[in-house]
Coordinates of N, CA and C in Angstrom, one line a residue:
X1 N 33.1 -7.8 -6.9 CA 32.5 -7.5 -6.6 C 33.4 -6.1 -6.0
X2 N 34.2 -6.6 -5.0 CA 35.0 -5.1 -4.5 C 35.3 -4.2 -5.9
X3 N 36.1 -5.1 -7.0 CA 36.7 -4.3 -8.3 C 35.6 -3.1 -8.2
X4 N 34.4 -3.5 -8.6 CA 33.5 -2.4 -8.9 C 33.3 -1.4 -8.0
X5 N 32.9 -1.7 -6.9 CA 33.6 -0.1 -5.5 C 34.6 0.4 -5.3
X6 N 35.6 0.0 -6.0 CA 37.3 0.6 -5.7 C 37.3 1.8 -6.2
X7 N 36.9 2.1 -7.2 CA 36.5 4.1 -7.4 C 36.3 4.5 -6.5
X8 N 35.4 4.6 -6.2 CA 34.1 5.0 -5.6 C 34.9 4.9 -4.0
X9 N 35.0 4.1 -3.1 CA 36.0 3.9 -1.9 C 37.2 4.6 -2.2
X10 N 38.4 4.6 -3.1 CA 39.7 5.5 -3.4 C 39.0 7.0 -3.1
X11 N 38.4 7.4 -4.2 CA 37.5 8.8 -4.0 C 37.3 9.4 -2.8
X12 N 36.3 8.6 -1.7 CA 36.2 8.7 -0.2 C 37.6 9.0 0.4
X13 N 38.1 8.1 -0.1 CA 39.1 8.2 1.2 C 40.4 9.4 0.4
X14 N 40.2 9.4 0.1 CA 41.3 10.8 -0.5 C 40.2 12.1 -0.6
X15 N 39.1 12.1 -0.6 CA 38.5 12.9 0.0 C 38.4 13.8 1.1
X16 N 37.9 12.9 1.6 CA 38.0 12.9 3.5 C 39.7 13.0 3.7
X17 N 40.6 12.5 3.4 CA 42.3 12.8 3.1 C 42.9 14.5 3.3
X18 N 41.9 14.9 2.0 CA 42.1 16.1 1.7 C 41.0 16.7 2.5
X19 N 40.4 16.7 2.8 CA 39.4 17.9 3.6 C 40.3 17.7 5.4
X20 N 40.4 16.3 5.8 CA 41.0 16.3 6.7 C 42.1 17.3 6.9
X21 N 43.7 17.2 5.7 CA 44.9 18.1 5.8 C 44.5 19.5 5.9
X22 N 43.5 19.2 5.4 CA 42.9 20.9 5.0 C 42.7 21.3 6.2
X23 N 41.4 21.1 7.1 CA 41.3 21.5 8.1 C 42.2 21.2 9.3
X24 N 42.9 20.6 9.1 CA 44.4 20.8 9.9 C 45.4 21.6 10.0
X25 N 45.7 22.2 9.0 CA 46.3 23.3 8.3 C 45.6 24.5 8.8
X26 N 44.6 24.7 8.5 CA 43.5 25.7 8.9 C 43.6 25.9 10.8
X27 N 43.3 24.6 11.3 CA 43.6 25.0 12.8 C 45.3 25.5 12.9
X28 N 46.3 24.8 12.6 CA 47.7 25.1 13.2 C 47.9 26.4 12.6
X29 N 47.9 26.9 11.0 CA 48.1 27.7 10.7 C 47.5 29.6 10.4
X30 N 45.9 28.9 10.7 CA 45.0 29.9 11.0 C 45.0 30.8 11.6
X31 N 44.7 32.3 11.6 CA 44.4 33.6 12.2 C 43.2 33.5 12.9
X32 N 43.5 33.6 14.2 CA 42.5 33.2 15.1 C 41.9 35.2 16.2
X33 N 41.2 35.0 15.9 CA 40.5 37.0 15.9 C 39.5 36.3 17.0
X34 N 39.1 37.6 17.6 CA 38.0 37.5 18.8 C 37.0 37.8 18.4
X35 N 35.8 37.6 18.5 CA 34.7 37.9 17.2 C 34.1 39.5 18.3
X36 N 33.8 40.4 17.6 CA 33.4 41.4 18.5 C 31.8 41.9 17.5
X37 N 31.1 42.9 17.6 CA 30.1 43.3 17.2 C 30.4 43.4 15.5
X38 N 31.3 44.4 14.6 CA 31.9 44.7 14.0 C 32.1 43.5 12.8
X39 N 32.7 42.4 13.8 CA 32.6 41.2 12.6 C 31.4 40.4 12.2
X40 N 30.3 40.6 13.3 CA 29.4 39.4 13.6 C 27.7 40.3 12.9
X41 N 27.7 41.5 12.5 CA 26.9 42.3 11.4 C 26.9 41.4 10.5
X42 N 25.8 41.3 9.9 CA 25.4 41.2 8.4 C 26.4 42.2 7.0
X43 N 26.7 41.8 6.3 CA 26.8 42.5 5.0 C 26.2 41.5 3.6
X44 N 25.6 42.9 3.6 CA 25.4 42.0 1.9 C 25.9 42.8 0.6
X45 N 26.6 42.7 -0.1 CA 27.6 43.3 -2.0 C 28.0 43.9 -1.1
X46 N 28.7 44.0 0.0 CA 29.5 44.9 0.2 C 28.9 46.2 1.1
X47 N 27.9 46.3 1.1 CA 27.4 47.3 2.2 C 26.5 46.7 3.7
X48 N 26.4 48.1 4.5 CA 25.8 47.3 5.8 C 24.4 46.7 5.6
X49 N 24.3 45.5 6.1 CA 22.4 45.4 6.1 C 21.8 45.9 6.7
X50 N 20.6 47.0 6.1 CA 19.7 47.4 6.4 C 18.1 46.7 7.8
X51 N 18.6 45.2 6.9 CA 17.5 44.2 7.8 C 18.1 44.2 9.0
X52 N 17.5 43.6 10.2 CA 17.9 43.7 11.4 C 17.5 42.0 11.8
X53 N 17.7 41.7 12.6 CA 17.3 40.2 12.8 C 15.9 40.4 13.3
X54 N 15.0 40.8 13.6 CA 13.6 40.7 13.9 C 12.6 41.1 12.6
X55 N 13.5 41.8 11.6 CA 12.3 41.6 10.4 C 11.7 40.4 10.2
X56 N 10.6 40.0 9.5 CA 9.9 39.4 9.1 C 9.5 39.5 7.6
X57 N 9.7 38.5 7.0 CA 9.0 38.9 5.7 C 7.7 38.2 5.3
X58 N 7.4 39.1 4.6 CA 5.8 38.6 4.2 C 5.6 37.5 3.8
X59 N 4.3 37.1 3.8 CA 3.6 35.8 2.9 C 3.7 35.5 1.2
X60 N 4.2 36.8 1.2 CA 3.8 36.9 -0.4 C 5.2 36.3 -0.9
X61 N 6.5 36.9 -0.1 CA 7.8 36.4 -0.3 C 7.5 34.8 -0.1
X62 N 7.1 34.0 0.3 CA 7.5 32.6 0.8 C 6.4 32.4 -0.4
X63 N 5.1 32.9 -1.0 CA 4.8 32.4 -2.0 C 5.5 32.4 -3.0
X64 N 5.8 33.3 -4.1 CA 6.7 33.2 -4.8 C 7.6 32.9 -4.8
X65 N 8.7 32.3 -3.6 CA 9.5 31.7 -3.6 C 9.0 29.9 -4.3
X66 N 8.2 30.1 -3.3 CA 7.4 28.3 -3.7 C 6.6 28.1 -4.9
X67 N 6.3 29.0 -5.7 CA 5.8 29.1 -7.3 C 7.4 29.3 -7.9
X68 N 8.3 29.9 -7.6 CA 9.0 29.7 -8.3 C 9.6 28.3 -8.3
X69 N 10.2 27.5 -7.8 CA 10.3 26.4 -7.1 C 9.8 25.0 -7.6
X70 N 8.2 25.6 -7.8 CA 7.5 24.7 -8.1 C 7.8 24.6 -9.6
X71 N 7.4 25.7 -10.3 CA 7.4 25.9 -11.9 C 8.8 25.5 -12.2
X72 N 10.1 26.0 -11.6 CA 11.3 25.6 -12.1 C 11.5 23.7 -11.9
X73 N 11.0 23.3 -11.2 CA 11.5 21.6 -11.4 C 10.4 21.3 -11.9
X74 N 9.1 21.8 -12.7 CA 8.4 21.0 -13.4 C 9.6 21.3 -14.6
X75 N 10.1 22.3 -15.0 CA 10.2 22.8 -16.7 C 11.7 22.1 -16.8
X76 N 12.5 21.9 -15.3 CA 13.7 20.3 -15.3 C 12.8 19.2 -16.1
X77 N 11.9 18.7 -15.9 CA 11.1 17.3 -16.2 C 11.2 17.6 -18.0
X78 N 11.6 18.5 -18.6 CA 11.3 18.5 -20.3 C 12.7 18.4 -20.5
X79 N 14.1 18.6 -19.9 CA 14.8 18.6 -20.7 C 15.1 17.1 -21.0
X80 N 15.4 16.3 -20.0 CA 15.8 15.0 -20.3 C 14.7 14.4 -22.1
X81 N 13.3 14.8 -21.6 CA 12.9 14.8 -23.1 C 13.0 15.3 -24.5
X82 N 13.2 16.3 -24.0 CA 13.6 17.1 -25.2 C 15.0 16.7 -26.0
X83 N 15.9 16.4 -25.0 CA 17.4 15.7 -25.6 C 17.2 14.6 -25.9
X84 N 16.0 13.3 -25.7 CA 15.8 11.9 -26.7 C 15.0 12.1 -27.0
X85 N 14.2 13.1 -27.4 CA 13.3 13.1 -28.0 C 12.7 12.4 -29.7
X86 N 13.6 12.1 -30.4 CA 14.0 11.4 -31.6 C 13.4 9.6 -31.1
X87 N 14.5 9.1 -29.7 CA 14.2 8.3 -29.5 C 13.4 7.8 -29.0
X88 N 12.4 8.6 -28.0 CA 11.1 8.6 -27.1 C 9.9 8.1 -28.9
X89 N 9.9 9.5 -29.5 CA 8.8 8.8 -30.4 C 7.8 10.1 -30.2
X90 N 6.6 9.5 -31.1 CA 5.2 10.9 -31.4 C 5.0 10.9 -29.9
X91 N 4.6 10.0 -28.8 CA 3.9 9.5 -27.7 C 4.9 11.0 -27.1
X92 N 5.7 10.4 -26.8 CA 6.9 11.5 -26.1 C 6.3 13.0 -26.1
X93 N 6.5 13.3 -27.1 CA 6.7 14.6 -28.2 C 4.9 15.6 -27.9
X94 N 3.6 14.4 -27.9 CA 2.3 14.2 -27.6 C 2.1 14.4 -25.4
X95 N 3.4 13.8 -25.1 CA 2.9 13.9 -23.7 C 3.2 15.3 -23.4
X96 N 4.6 15.5 -24.1 CA 4.9 16.8 -23.2 C 4.6 18.4 -23.9
X97 N 3.7 18.5 -24.7 CA 2.7 19.3 -25.4 C 2.1 19.1 -24.0
X98 N 1.0 18.2 -23.5 CA 0.0 17.9 -22.5 C 0.6 18.6 -21.1
X99 N 1.3 18.3 -20.7 CA 2.4 18.7 -19.7 C 2.8 20.2 -19.7
X100 N 3.3 20.5 -20.9 CA 3.4 21.9 -21.2 C 2.1 22.9 -21.2
X101 N 1.1 22.4 -21.6 CA -0.2 23.1 -21.9 C -1.0 23.0 -20.5
X102 N -0.7 21.9 -19.6 CA -1.4 22.3 -17.9 C -0.3 22.9 -17.2
X103 N 1.1 22.9 -17.6 CA 1.6 23.9 -16.9 C 1.3 25.5 -17.5
X104 N 0.9 26.0 -18.3 CA 0.9 27.2 -18.8 C -0.7 27.4 -18.1
X105 N -1.9 26.3 -17.5 CA -2.6 26.4 -17.5 C -2.8 26.7 -16.0
X106 N -2.0 26.2 -15.3 CA -1.3 26.4 -14.0 C -1.0 27.9 -13.6
X107 N -0.2 28.4 -14.7 CA 0.8 29.8 -14.3 C -0.5 30.6 -14.6
X108 N -1.3 30.4 -15.6 CA -2.3 31.8 -15.3 C -3.3 31.6 -14.6
X109 N -3.5 30.3 -13.8 CA -4.5 30.7 -12.6 C -3.7 31.1 -11.9
X110 N -2.5 31.1 -11.1 CA -1.9 31.9 -10.0 C -1.6 32.9 -10.7
X111 N -1.4 33.8 -11.6 CA -1.3 34.8 -12.4 C -2.4 35.5 -12.3
X112 N -3.8 35.1 -12.4 CA -5.0 35.4 -12.3 C -5.3 36.0 -10.4
X113 N -5.3 34.7 -10.0 CA -5.3 34.8 -8.5 C -4.5 35.9 -7.7
X114 N -3.3 36.4 -8.6 CA -3.0 37.7 -7.8 C -1.6 37.4 -7.3
X115 N -1.4 36.1 -7.4 CA 0.1 35.3 -6.4 C 0.7 35.8 -6.9
X116 N 1.4 36.3 -7.7 CA 2.3 36.5 -8.1 C 2.5 38.2 -8.3
X117 N 1.9 39.2 -7.6 CA 1.8 40.3 -7.3 C 2.7 40.4 -5.8
X118 N 3.8 42.1 -6.5 CA 4.6 41.6 -5.1 C 3.7 43.0 -4.2
X119 N 3.4 42.8 -3.0 CA 2.8 43.6 -2.0 C 3.5 44.2 -1.1

């Protein structure tokens, strides 16, 4: 039974050893600088950020983000069926078509409600 887990154990030991070695080398040879205001300001795409710490995003930002994640995850469920559709047969094709239709109905509902409008 130990032989079954031996590759995983060796992988974990080597990964921990390499990570520990790099961390130790960084502590020993790394450049130490003092933090200051210029180093702690946020940077985005090479330009100073206009957003300050007290900035709050609107609810529409979070709603669109959640909808994106929801539809993205639902589409991911279609991939395994698409890869093995021949072995699953016609029933899986019918279920996939039903799933896509329900997904489109949900998308149209969200679109009609105005949840995708950026305000």
